[in-house]
């Protein structure tokens, strides 16, 4: 939080594949239950309420930046925030995730999916404004859920391992599927445009569960809708990060959807990802979040391997391969930040 200049940050430069003095590092889910200061601030406040309060969004977003010295903040929000703001009845159940009161499974329910008006997320714009001011140079990453991942929650009614209803609708009623995803792409684009207008330095599109699809189905049923969101951000000039879990078989498709940076989970080495993606895309990742529970020498060796493999890419933003697990020792995360900076310094 010390850099007061408005020069592009190390993080933004790495996203564009420009040379950097050290690798930037941040962690998906860096704000959250791994931090005692998060648990204490959330103790008496339900999740959906915390997500609507600019003062709490501000404080929770800053906590990991203060503690770990990461190179970017990520807005404290959730993929369901724009859905709830637009009027869809849902909850975030602790230990479970999003739960939808009336799952969307037929044309009438799809037709009733509301539009998001920018004013319905003005609390997000206000929080971003506060944060950009206070972060003074540390970039703030905005984000949203991608149409497939949002659709999977809305159709299944909650988390799923198999996506059976989602895939049944996608294949059995493609018109209904595409109508739903195009409404979700509109909501998502409105939500990320509000964040960009308020001052975020980059946007990450989380298609966390898209890896459940074959590449062919991804290209046919999902990519056009994610492309609506990502191409809708193109003229803003902010880097666009596109992330999913278990997507090693379709990284080029995720890049082609309109990304500048492709998120890679721990299953695919970054040099392999770089070879698949070619010279026009940076990569983000990919330490296995479960490795943080191993003894430090193991963590250190893995960090060094990932930094070395990332050199094959056009640009590299160090991160985990998925979010911080709630029982992670935050001291280990702080040590990882220092180590990445040290081993990557030119
Ligand atoms: O990265 C960050 O620090 C920003 C915070 C963030 C949250 N949700 C806050 C949150 C981000 C980036 C998200 C995105 C999100 N939400 C995704 C995509 C990222 C991913 O992990 O793949 C998804 C799939 C969701 C849906 C969701 N919301 C889940 C699966 C859960 C966890 C349920 C649980 O309790 O284990 C949530 C709730 C949630 N969102 C929490 C946080 C900090 C935990 C709730 C709590 O603190 O009580």
Short mmCIF file of C-alpha atoms and ligand atoms in Angstrom, two decimals:
data_model
loop_
_atom_site.label_atom_id
_atom_site.label_comp_id
_atom_site.label_asym_id
_atom_site.label_seq_id
_atom_site.Cartn_x
_atom_site.Cartn_y
_atom_site.Cartn_z
CA UNK A 1 0.00 0.00 0.00
CA UNK A 2 3.03 2.26 -0.18
CA UNK A 3 3.29 2.90 -3.92
CA UNK A 4 1.74 6.30 -4.49
CA UNK A 5 2.53 6.58 -8.19
CA UNK A 6 -0.07 5.96 -10.89
CA UNK A 7 2.37 4.12 -13.13
CA UNK A 8 1.07 0.69 -14.13
CA UNK A 9 1.66 -1.65 -11.20
CA UNK A 10 3.90 -4.71 -11.30
CA UNK A 11 0.71 -6.80 -11.38
CA UNK A 12 -0.80 -5.01 -14.40
CA UNK A 13 2.53 -5.08 -16.22
CA UNK A 14 2.85 -8.83 -15.70
CA UNK A 15 -0.70 -9.30 -17.02
CA UNK A 16 0.39 -7.52 -20.21
CA UNK A 17 3.56 -9.63 -20.48
CA UNK A 18 5.85 -6.67 -19.79
CA UNK A 19 9.08 -7.05 -17.85
CA UNK A 20 8.75 -6.77 -14.07
CA UNK A 21 11.26 -6.37 -11.20
CA UNK A 22 9.70 -9.39 -9.44
CA UNK A 23 6.70 -11.62 -9.99
CA UNK A 24 3.45 -10.22 -8.63
CA UNK A 25 1.60 -12.53 -6.26
CA UNK A 26 -1.92 -12.58 -4.84
CA UNK A 27 -4.17 -15.42 -3.72
CA UNK A 28 -7.68 -16.30 -4.80
CA UNK A 29 -9.83 -16.17 -1.63
CA UNK A 30 -7.07 -14.26 0.18
CA UNK A 31 -9.86 -12.48 2.09
CA UNK A 32 -11.81 -14.94 4.17
CA UNK A 33 -11.81 -17.55 6.84
CA UNK A 34 -8.06 -18.23 6.89
CA UNK A 35 -7.70 -14.82 8.60
CA UNK A 36 -8.64 -14.43 12.30
CA UNK A 37 -9.33 -10.73 11.67
CA UNK A 38 -11.91 -11.77 9.02
CA UNK A 39 -13.57 -14.28 11.35
CA UNK A 40 -13.86 -11.68 14.06
CA UNK A 41 -15.33 -8.96 11.83
CA UNK A 42 -17.85 -11.47 10.39
CA UNK A 43 -18.77 -13.02 13.76
CA UNK A 44 -22.18 -11.35 14.08
CA UNK A 45 -22.86 -10.37 10.48
CA UNK A 46 -24.47 -12.71 7.93
CA UNK A 47 -22.51 -13.16 4.71
CA UNK A 48 -25.03 -11.49 2.38
CA UNK A 49 -25.23 -8.47 4.66
CA UNK A 50 -21.43 -8.15 4.85
CA UNK A 51 -21.30 -8.28 1.06
CA UNK A 52 -23.62 -5.26 0.82
CA UNK A 53 -21.84 -2.93 3.25
CA UNK A 54 -19.15 -0.68 1.72
CA UNK A 55 -17.38 -0.20 5.08
CA UNK A 56 -17.06 -3.98 5.57
CA UNK A 57 -16.16 -4.62 1.93
CA UNK A 58 -13.40 -2.05 2.33
CA UNK A 59 -12.03 -3.47 5.57
CA UNK A 60 -12.19 -7.15 4.54
CA UNK A 61 -10.55 -6.41 1.16
CA UNK A 62 -7.68 -4.59 2.89
CA UNK A 63 -6.99 -7.25 5.54
CA UNK A 64 -4.89 -9.62 3.40
CA UNK A 65 -3.05 -6.72 1.74
CA UNK A 66 -1.92 -5.43 5.13
CA UNK A 67 -1.04 -8.84 6.47
CA UNK A 68 0.65 -10.56 3.52
CA UNK A 69 2.00 -7.71 1.39
CA UNK A 70 0.40 -9.17 -1.74
CA UNK A 71 0.75 -7.26 -5.03
CA UNK A 72 -2.99 -6.94 -5.60
CA UNK A 73 -6.20 -6.71 -3.61
CA UNK A 74 -9.32 -8.56 -4.74
CA UNK A 75 -12.67 -7.00 -4.02
CA UNK A 76 -14.54 -8.73 -1.20
CA UNK A 77 -17.67 -9.81 -3.02
CA UNK A 78 -19.14 -13.05 -4.31
CA UNK A 79 -20.31 -14.48 -7.61
CA UNK A 80 -23.93 -14.39 -6.35
CA UNK A 81 -23.88 -10.67 -5.45
CA UNK A 82 -25.20 -9.40 -8.82
CA UNK A 83 -27.86 -12.15 -8.88
CA UNK A 84 -29.10 -11.26 -5.41
CA UNK A 85 -28.96 -7.53 -6.22
CA UNK A 86 -31.07 -8.11 -9.33
CA UNK A 87 -33.70 -9.79 -7.18
CA UNK A 88 -33.03 -13.55 -7.37
CA UNK A 89 -33.89 -15.17 -4.03
CA UNK A 90 -30.80 -16.97 -2.73
CA UNK A 91 -28.58 -17.47 0.29
CA UNK A 92 -24.91 -18.21 0.97
CA UNK A 93 -24.96 -21.05 3.47
CA UNK A 94 -21.81 -21.41 5.60
CA UNK A 95 -19.84 -24.50 4.60
CA UNK A 96 -22.15 -25.10 1.62
CA UNK A 97 -22.17 -22.11 -0.73
CA UNK A 98 -24.94 -20.59 -2.84
CA UNK A 99 -28.43 -22.03 -2.35
CA UNK A 100 -31.20 -20.89 -4.72
CA UNK A 101 -34.78 -20.66 -3.38
CA UNK A 102 -36.43 -21.51 -6.72
CA UNK A 103 -34.07 -23.28 -9.12
CA UNK A 104 -34.38 -22.21 -12.76
CA UNK A 105 -35.22 -25.16 -14.99
CA UNK A 106 -37.83 -24.15 -17.58
CA UNK A 107 -38.48 -21.42 -20.16
CA UNK A 108 -40.82 -19.48 -17.87
CA UNK A 109 -38.19 -19.33 -15.12
CA UNK A 110 -35.55 -18.25 -17.63
CA UNK A 111 -37.84 -15.50 -18.96
CA UNK A 112 -38.27 -14.26 -15.39
CA UNK A 113 -34.52 -13.82 -14.78
CA UNK A 114 -34.24 -10.08 -14.13
CA UNK A 115 -31.97 -7.49 -15.65
CA UNK A 116 -29.36 -5.93 -13.35
CA UNK A 117 -29.57 -2.14 -13.16
CA UNK A 118 -26.21 -0.54 -12.30
CA UNK A 119 -27.87 1.33 -9.40
CA UNK A 120 -28.69 -2.03 -7.77
CA UNK A 121 -24.96 -2.55 -7.14
CA UNK A 122 -24.10 1.03 -6.19
CA UNK A 123 -22.75 -0.31 -2.86
CA UNK A 124 -20.07 -2.11 -4.88
CA UNK A 125 -19.18 1.07 -6.79
CA UNK A 126 -18.96 2.93 -3.48
CA UNK A 127 -16.69 0.27 -1.94
CA UNK A 128 -14.42 0.24 -5.00
CA UNK A 129 -14.13 4.03 -4.79
CA UNK A 130 -13.11 3.85 -1.12
CA UNK A 131 -10.61 1.11 -1.83
CA UNK A 132 -8.92 2.69 -4.85
CA UNK A 133 -8.37 5.78 -2.75
CA UNK A 134 -6.94 3.90 0.20
CA UNK A 135 -4.86 1.36 -1.75
CA UNK A 136 -2.99 4.23 -3.44
CA UNK A 137 -1.28 2.30 -6.20
CA UNK A 138 -1.82 -1.31 -5.11
CA UNK A 139 -4.14 -2.58 -7.85
CA UNK A 140 -7.66 -3.72 -7.00
CA UNK A 141 -9.00 -6.72 -8.92
CA UNK A 142 -12.72 -6.79 -9.64
CA UNK A 143 -14.47 -10.04 -10.52
CA UNK A 144 -17.64 -11.85 -11.42
CA UNK A 145 -18.83 -15.40 -11.98
CA UNK A 146 -19.02 -16.52 -15.60
CA UNK A 147 -22.35 -17.54 -17.15
CA UNK A 148 -21.71 -21.31 -16.95
CA UNK A 149 -20.74 -21.30 -13.27
CA UNK A 150 -23.67 -19.02 -12.39
CA UNK A 151 -26.07 -21.12 -14.47
CA UNK A 152 -24.90 -24.29 -12.73
CA UNK A 153 -25.90 -22.90 -9.32
CA UNK A 154 -29.20 -21.49 -10.60
CA UNK A 155 -30.21 -24.74 -12.32
CA UNK A 156 -28.96 -27.23 -9.70
CA UNK A 157 -30.22 -25.05 -6.84
CA UNK A 158 -26.86 -25.30 -5.06
CA UNK A 159 -23.41 -26.83 -5.38
CA UNK A 160 -23.14 -29.99 -7.48
CA UNK A 161 -20.51 -32.58 -8.28
CA UNK A 162 -22.10 -33.90 -11.45
CA UNK A 163 -24.00 -30.96 -13.01
CA UNK A 164 -26.67 -33.40 -14.18
CA UNK A 165 -29.54 -30.93 -14.44
CA UNK A 166 -27.27 -28.31 -15.96
CA UNK A 167 -26.06 -30.69 -18.65
CA UNK A 168 -29.58 -32.05 -19.21
CA UNK A 169 -30.82 -28.53 -19.98
CA UNK A 170 -27.75 -27.60 -22.05
CA UNK A 171 -28.08 -30.65 -24.30
CA UNK A 172 -31.83 -31.23 -24.09
CA UNK A 173 -33.09 -27.67 -24.53
CA UNK A 174 -30.26 -25.65 -26.07
CA UNK A 175 -32.53 -22.68 -26.82
CA UNK A 176 -33.51 -22.41 -23.16
CA UNK A 177 -29.88 -22.87 -22.13
CA UNK A 178 -28.65 -20.12 -24.44
CA UNK A 179 -31.45 -17.78 -23.34
CA UNK A 180 -30.45 -18.28 -19.70
CA UNK A 181 -26.74 -17.79 -20.38
CA UNK A 182 -27.33 -14.68 -22.43
CA UNK A 183 -29.31 -13.14 -19.55
CA UNK A 184 -26.52 -14.10 -17.17
CA UNK A 185 -23.89 -12.62 -19.49
CA UNK A 186 -25.83 -9.32 -19.47
CA UNK A 187 -25.99 -9.30 -15.65
CA UNK A 188 -22.28 -10.14 -15.42
CA UNK A 189 -21.21 -7.52 -17.95
CA UNK A 190 -23.21 -4.85 -16.13
CA UNK A 191 -21.64 -5.91 -12.82
CA UNK A 192 -18.04 -5.81 -14.06
CA UNK A 193 -18.60 -2.56 -15.95
CA UNK A 194 -19.75 -0.93 -12.70
CA UNK A 195 -16.51 -2.12 -11.09
CA UNK A 196 -14.35 -0.85 -13.96
CA UNK A 197 -16.11 2.52 -13.98
CA UNK A 198 -15.46 2.78 -10.22
CA UNK A 199 -11.74 2.17 -10.71
CA UNK A 200 -10.68 -1.50 -10.55
CA UNK A 201 -7.36 -2.21 -12.30
CA UNK A 202 -8.22 -5.67 -13.64
CA UNK A 203 -11.15 -8.08 -13.82
CA UNK A 204 -11.16 -11.82 -13.19
CA UNK A 205 -13.96 -13.90 -14.66
CA UNK A 206 -14.42 -17.00 -12.49
CA UNK A 207 -15.70 -19.94 -14.51
CA UNK A 208 -14.77 -22.18 -11.63
CA UNK A 209 -16.73 -25.24 -12.75
CA UNK A 210 -16.34 -25.03 -16.57
CA UNK A 211 -13.73 -27.83 -16.38
CA UNK A 212 -16.67 -30.24 -15.99
CA UNK A 213 -17.27 -29.81 -19.75
CA UNK A 214 -15.53 -31.24 -22.78
CA UNK A 215 -13.78 -28.67 -24.93
CA UNK A 216 -16.35 -29.19 -27.69
CA UNK A 217 -19.28 -28.54 -25.36
CA UNK A 218 -17.47 -25.59 -23.82
CA UNK A 219 -16.97 -24.01 -27.23
CA UNK A 220 -20.52 -24.66 -28.32
CA UNK A 221 -22.57 -23.88 -25.22
CA UNK A 222 -20.47 -21.62 -23.02
CA UNK A 223 -17.71 -19.75 -24.80
CA UNK A 224 -20.00 -17.37 -26.75
CA UNK A 225 -21.54 -16.14 -23.49
CA UNK A 226 -18.22 -15.70 -21.68
CA UNK A 227 -16.99 -13.91 -24.80
CA UNK A 228 -19.88 -11.45 -24.50
CA UNK A 229 -18.57 -10.49 -21.06
CA UNK A 230 -14.86 -10.46 -21.89
CA UNK A 231 -15.20 -8.67 -25.23
CA UNK A 232 -17.53 -6.17 -23.56
CA UNK A 233 -14.56 -5.18 -21.39
CA UNK A 234 -12.04 -4.95 -24.22
CA UNK A 235 -12.25 -1.24 -24.79
CA UNK A 236 -11.79 -0.48 -21.08
CA UNK A 237 -8.19 -1.68 -21.48
CA UNK A 238 -8.08 -3.37 -18.06
CA UNK A 239 -6.46 -6.84 -18.04
CA UNK A 240 -8.98 -9.66 -18.19
CA UNK A 241 -8.14 -12.85 -16.26
CA UNK A 242 -10.15 -15.96 -17.10
CA UNK A 243 -10.03 -18.77 -14.55
CA UNK A 244 -11.47 -22.25 -14.13
CA UNK A 245 -10.58 -25.41 -12.20
CA UNK A 246 -9.64 -28.56 -14.12
CA UNK A 247 -9.52 -26.74 -17.45
CA UNK A 248 -6.14 -28.04 -18.68
CA UNK A 249 -7.88 -29.66 -21.67
CA UNK A 250 -9.38 -26.37 -22.87
CA UNK A 251 -6.99 -23.56 -21.95
CA UNK A 252 -6.78 -22.24 -25.55
CA UNK A 253 -10.58 -21.99 -25.68
CA UNK A 254 -10.61 -20.03 -22.43
CA UNK A 255 -7.99 -17.70 -23.88
CA UNK A 256 -9.90 -17.28 -27.15
CA UNK A 257 -13.00 -16.29 -25.20
CA UNK A 258 -11.27 -12.95 -24.73
CA UNK A 259 -8.68 -13.20 -21.96
CA UNK A 260 -5.34 -11.47 -21.47
CA UNK A 261 -4.36 -13.83 -18.64
CA UNK A 262 -5.43 -17.46 -18.29
CA UNK A 263 -5.76 -18.96 -14.82
CA UNK A 264 -4.29 -22.45 -14.52
CA UNK A 265 -4.93 -24.89 -11.68
CA UNK A 266 -2.21 -27.10 -10.15
CA UNK A 267 -2.91 -30.07 -12.44
CA UNK A 268 -1.25 -28.45 -15.47
CA UNK A 269 2.39 -27.28 -15.24
CA UNK A 270 2.75 -23.65 -16.30
CA UNK A 271 5.29 -24.46 -19.02
CA UNK A 272 2.79 -26.92 -20.51
CA UNK A 273 0.07 -24.24 -20.28
CA UNK A 274 2.38 -21.69 -21.90
CA UNK A 275 3.09 -24.03 -24.80
CA UNK A 276 -0.65 -24.58 -25.31
CA UNK A 277 -1.43 -20.86 -25.15
CA UNK A 278 1.37 -19.46 -27.29
CA UNK A 279 2.98 -16.05 -26.99
CA UNK A 280 -0.10 -13.82 -26.66
CA UNK A 281 -1.39 -14.78 -23.22
CA UNK A 282 0.00 -14.52 -19.72
CA UNK A 283 -0.72 -17.22 -17.13
CA UNK A 284 -1.81 -17.04 -13.50
CA UNK A 285 -1.22 -19.78 -10.92
CA UNK A 286 -0.68 -22.45 -9.81
CA UNK A 287 0.41 -23.68 -6.38
CA UNK A 288 -1.86 -26.43 -5.07
CA UNK A 289 -3.69 -24.85 -2.11
CA UNK A 290 -3.45 -28.17 -0.21
CA UNK A 291 0.37 -28.10 -0.46
CA UNK A 292 0.29 -25.16 1.99
CA UNK A 293 -0.49 -27.76 4.69
CA UNK A 294 2.81 -29.62 4.03
CA UNK A 295 6.12 -28.80 5.83
CA UNK A 296 7.74 -25.53 4.69
CA UNK A 297 10.59 -27.14 2.67
CA UNK A 298 7.93 -28.80 0.49
CA UNK A 299 6.12 -25.49 -0.01
CA UNK A 300 9.40 -23.77 -0.83
CA UNK A 301 10.38 -26.37 -3.44
CA UNK A 302 6.95 -26.11 -5.07
CA UNK A 303 7.12 -22.30 -5.20
CA UNK A 304 10.57 -22.47 -6.84
CA UNK A 305 9.36 -25.03 -9.39
CA UNK A 306 6.33 -22.90 -10.31
CA UNK A 307 8.39 -19.70 -10.64
CA UNK A 308 10.81 -21.57 -12.94
CA UNK A 309 8.05 -23.15 -15.06
CA UNK A 310 6.25 -19.80 -15.32
CA UNK A 311 9.30 -18.31 -17.08
CA UNK A 312 8.15 -20.13 -20.23
CA UNK A 313 5.03 -17.93 -20.35
CA UNK A 314 4.50 -14.51 -21.93
CA UNK A 315 3.78 -13.19 -18.43
CA UNK A 316 3.19 -14.81 -15.05
CA UNK A 317 1.10 -13.74 -12.06
CA UNK A 318 1.85 -16.03 -9.13
CA UNK A 319 -1.24 -17.40 -7.39
CA UNK A 320 -2.67 -20.63 -6.07
CA UNK A 321 -4.32 -23.07 -8.46
CA UNK A 322 -7.64 -22.41 -6.66
CA UNK A 323 -8.76 -20.53 -3.56
CA UNK A 324 -7.14 -20.47 -0.11
CA UNK A 325 -8.64 -23.26 2.00
CA UNK A 326 -10.25 -22.02 5.24
CA UNK A 327 -7.87 -23.95 7.56
CA UNK A 328 -4.71 -22.61 5.90
CA UNK A 329 -2.13 -21.12 8.28
CA UNK A 330 -1.95 -17.47 7.20
CA UNK A 331 1.74 -17.29 8.23
CA UNK A 332 2.52 -19.70 5.41
CA UNK A 333 0.82 -17.42 2.90
CA UNK A 334 2.90 -14.47 4.11
CA UNK A 335 6.07 -16.56 3.69
CA UNK A 336 5.03 -17.56 0.17
CA UNK A 337 4.66 -13.91 -0.84
CA UNK A 338 8.17 -13.09 0.45
CA UNK A 339 9.65 -16.16 -1.22
CA UNK A 340 8.06 -15.45 -4.61
CA UNK A 341 9.38 -11.90 -4.49
CA UNK A 342 12.85 -13.09 -3.52
CA UNK A 343 13.30 -15.93 -6.01
CA UNK A 344 11.81 -13.99 -8.93
CA UNK A 345 13.76 -10.76 -8.39
CA UNK A 346 15.98 -10.15 -11.40
O1 LIG B 1 -10.78 -14.01 -3.34
C1 LIG B 1 -11.19 -13.23 -2.46
O2 LIG B 1 -10.53 -12.99 -1.43
C2 LIG B 1 -12.48 -12.46 -2.68
C3 LIG B 1 -13.59 -13.11 -2.13
C4 LIG B 1 -14.43 -14.12 -2.89
C5 LIG B 1 -15.56 -14.68 -2.26
N1 LIG B 1 -16.23 -15.43 -3.16
C6 LIG B 1 -15.97 -14.43 -0.87
C7 LIG B 1 -16.58 -15.56 -0.15
C8 LIG B 1 -14.40 -14.61 -4.20
C9 LIG B 1 -13.40 -14.33 -5.29
C10 LIG B 1 -15.56 -15.44 -4.35
C11 LIG B 1 -15.93 -16.07 -5.64
C12 LIG B 1 -16.74 -17.29 -5.60
N2 LIG B 1 -17.85 -17.55 -4.84
C13 LIG B 1 -16.55 -18.38 -6.47
C14 LIG B 1 -15.50 -18.47 -7.53
C15 LIG B 1 -14.17 -18.73 -6.91
C16 LIG B 1 -13.93 -20.19 -6.61
O3 LIG B 1 -13.66 -20.48 -5.45
O4 LIG B 1 -13.97 -20.99 -7.53
C17 LIG B 1 -17.54 -19.34 -6.19
C18 LIG B 1 -17.71 -20.69 -6.86
C19 LIG B 1 -18.36 -18.80 -5.17
C20 LIG B 1 -19.56 -19.39 -4.54
C21 LIG B 1 -19.33 -19.54 -3.08
N3 LIG B 1 -19.51 -18.52 -2.16
C22 LIG B 1 -18.79 -20.67 -2.39
C23 LIG B 1 -18.45 -21.99 -3.01
C24 LIG B 1 -18.67 -20.28 -1.03
C25 LIG B 1 -18.05 -21.07 0.09
C26 LIG B 1 -19.03 -21.76 0.98
C27 LIG B 1 -18.34 -22.12 2.28
O5 LIG B 1 -18.75 -21.58 3.30
O6 LIG B 1 -17.41 -22.93 2.25
C28 LIG B 1 -19.13 -18.95 -0.92
C29 LIG B 1 -19.15 -18.12 0.30
C30 LIG B 1 -17.98 -17.21 0.40
N4 LIG B 1 -17.67 -16.28 -0.56
C31 LIG B 1 -17.08 -17.08 1.47
C32 LIG B 1 -16.21 -16.04 1.15
C33 LIG B 1 -15.10 -15.46 1.99
C34 LIG B 1 -17.11 -17.90 2.76
C35 LIG B 1 -18.30 -17.54 3.58
C36 LIG B 1 -17.98 -17.14 4.99
O7 LIG B 1 -16.96 -16.47 5.25
O8 LIG B 1 -18.80 -17.46 5.87
#
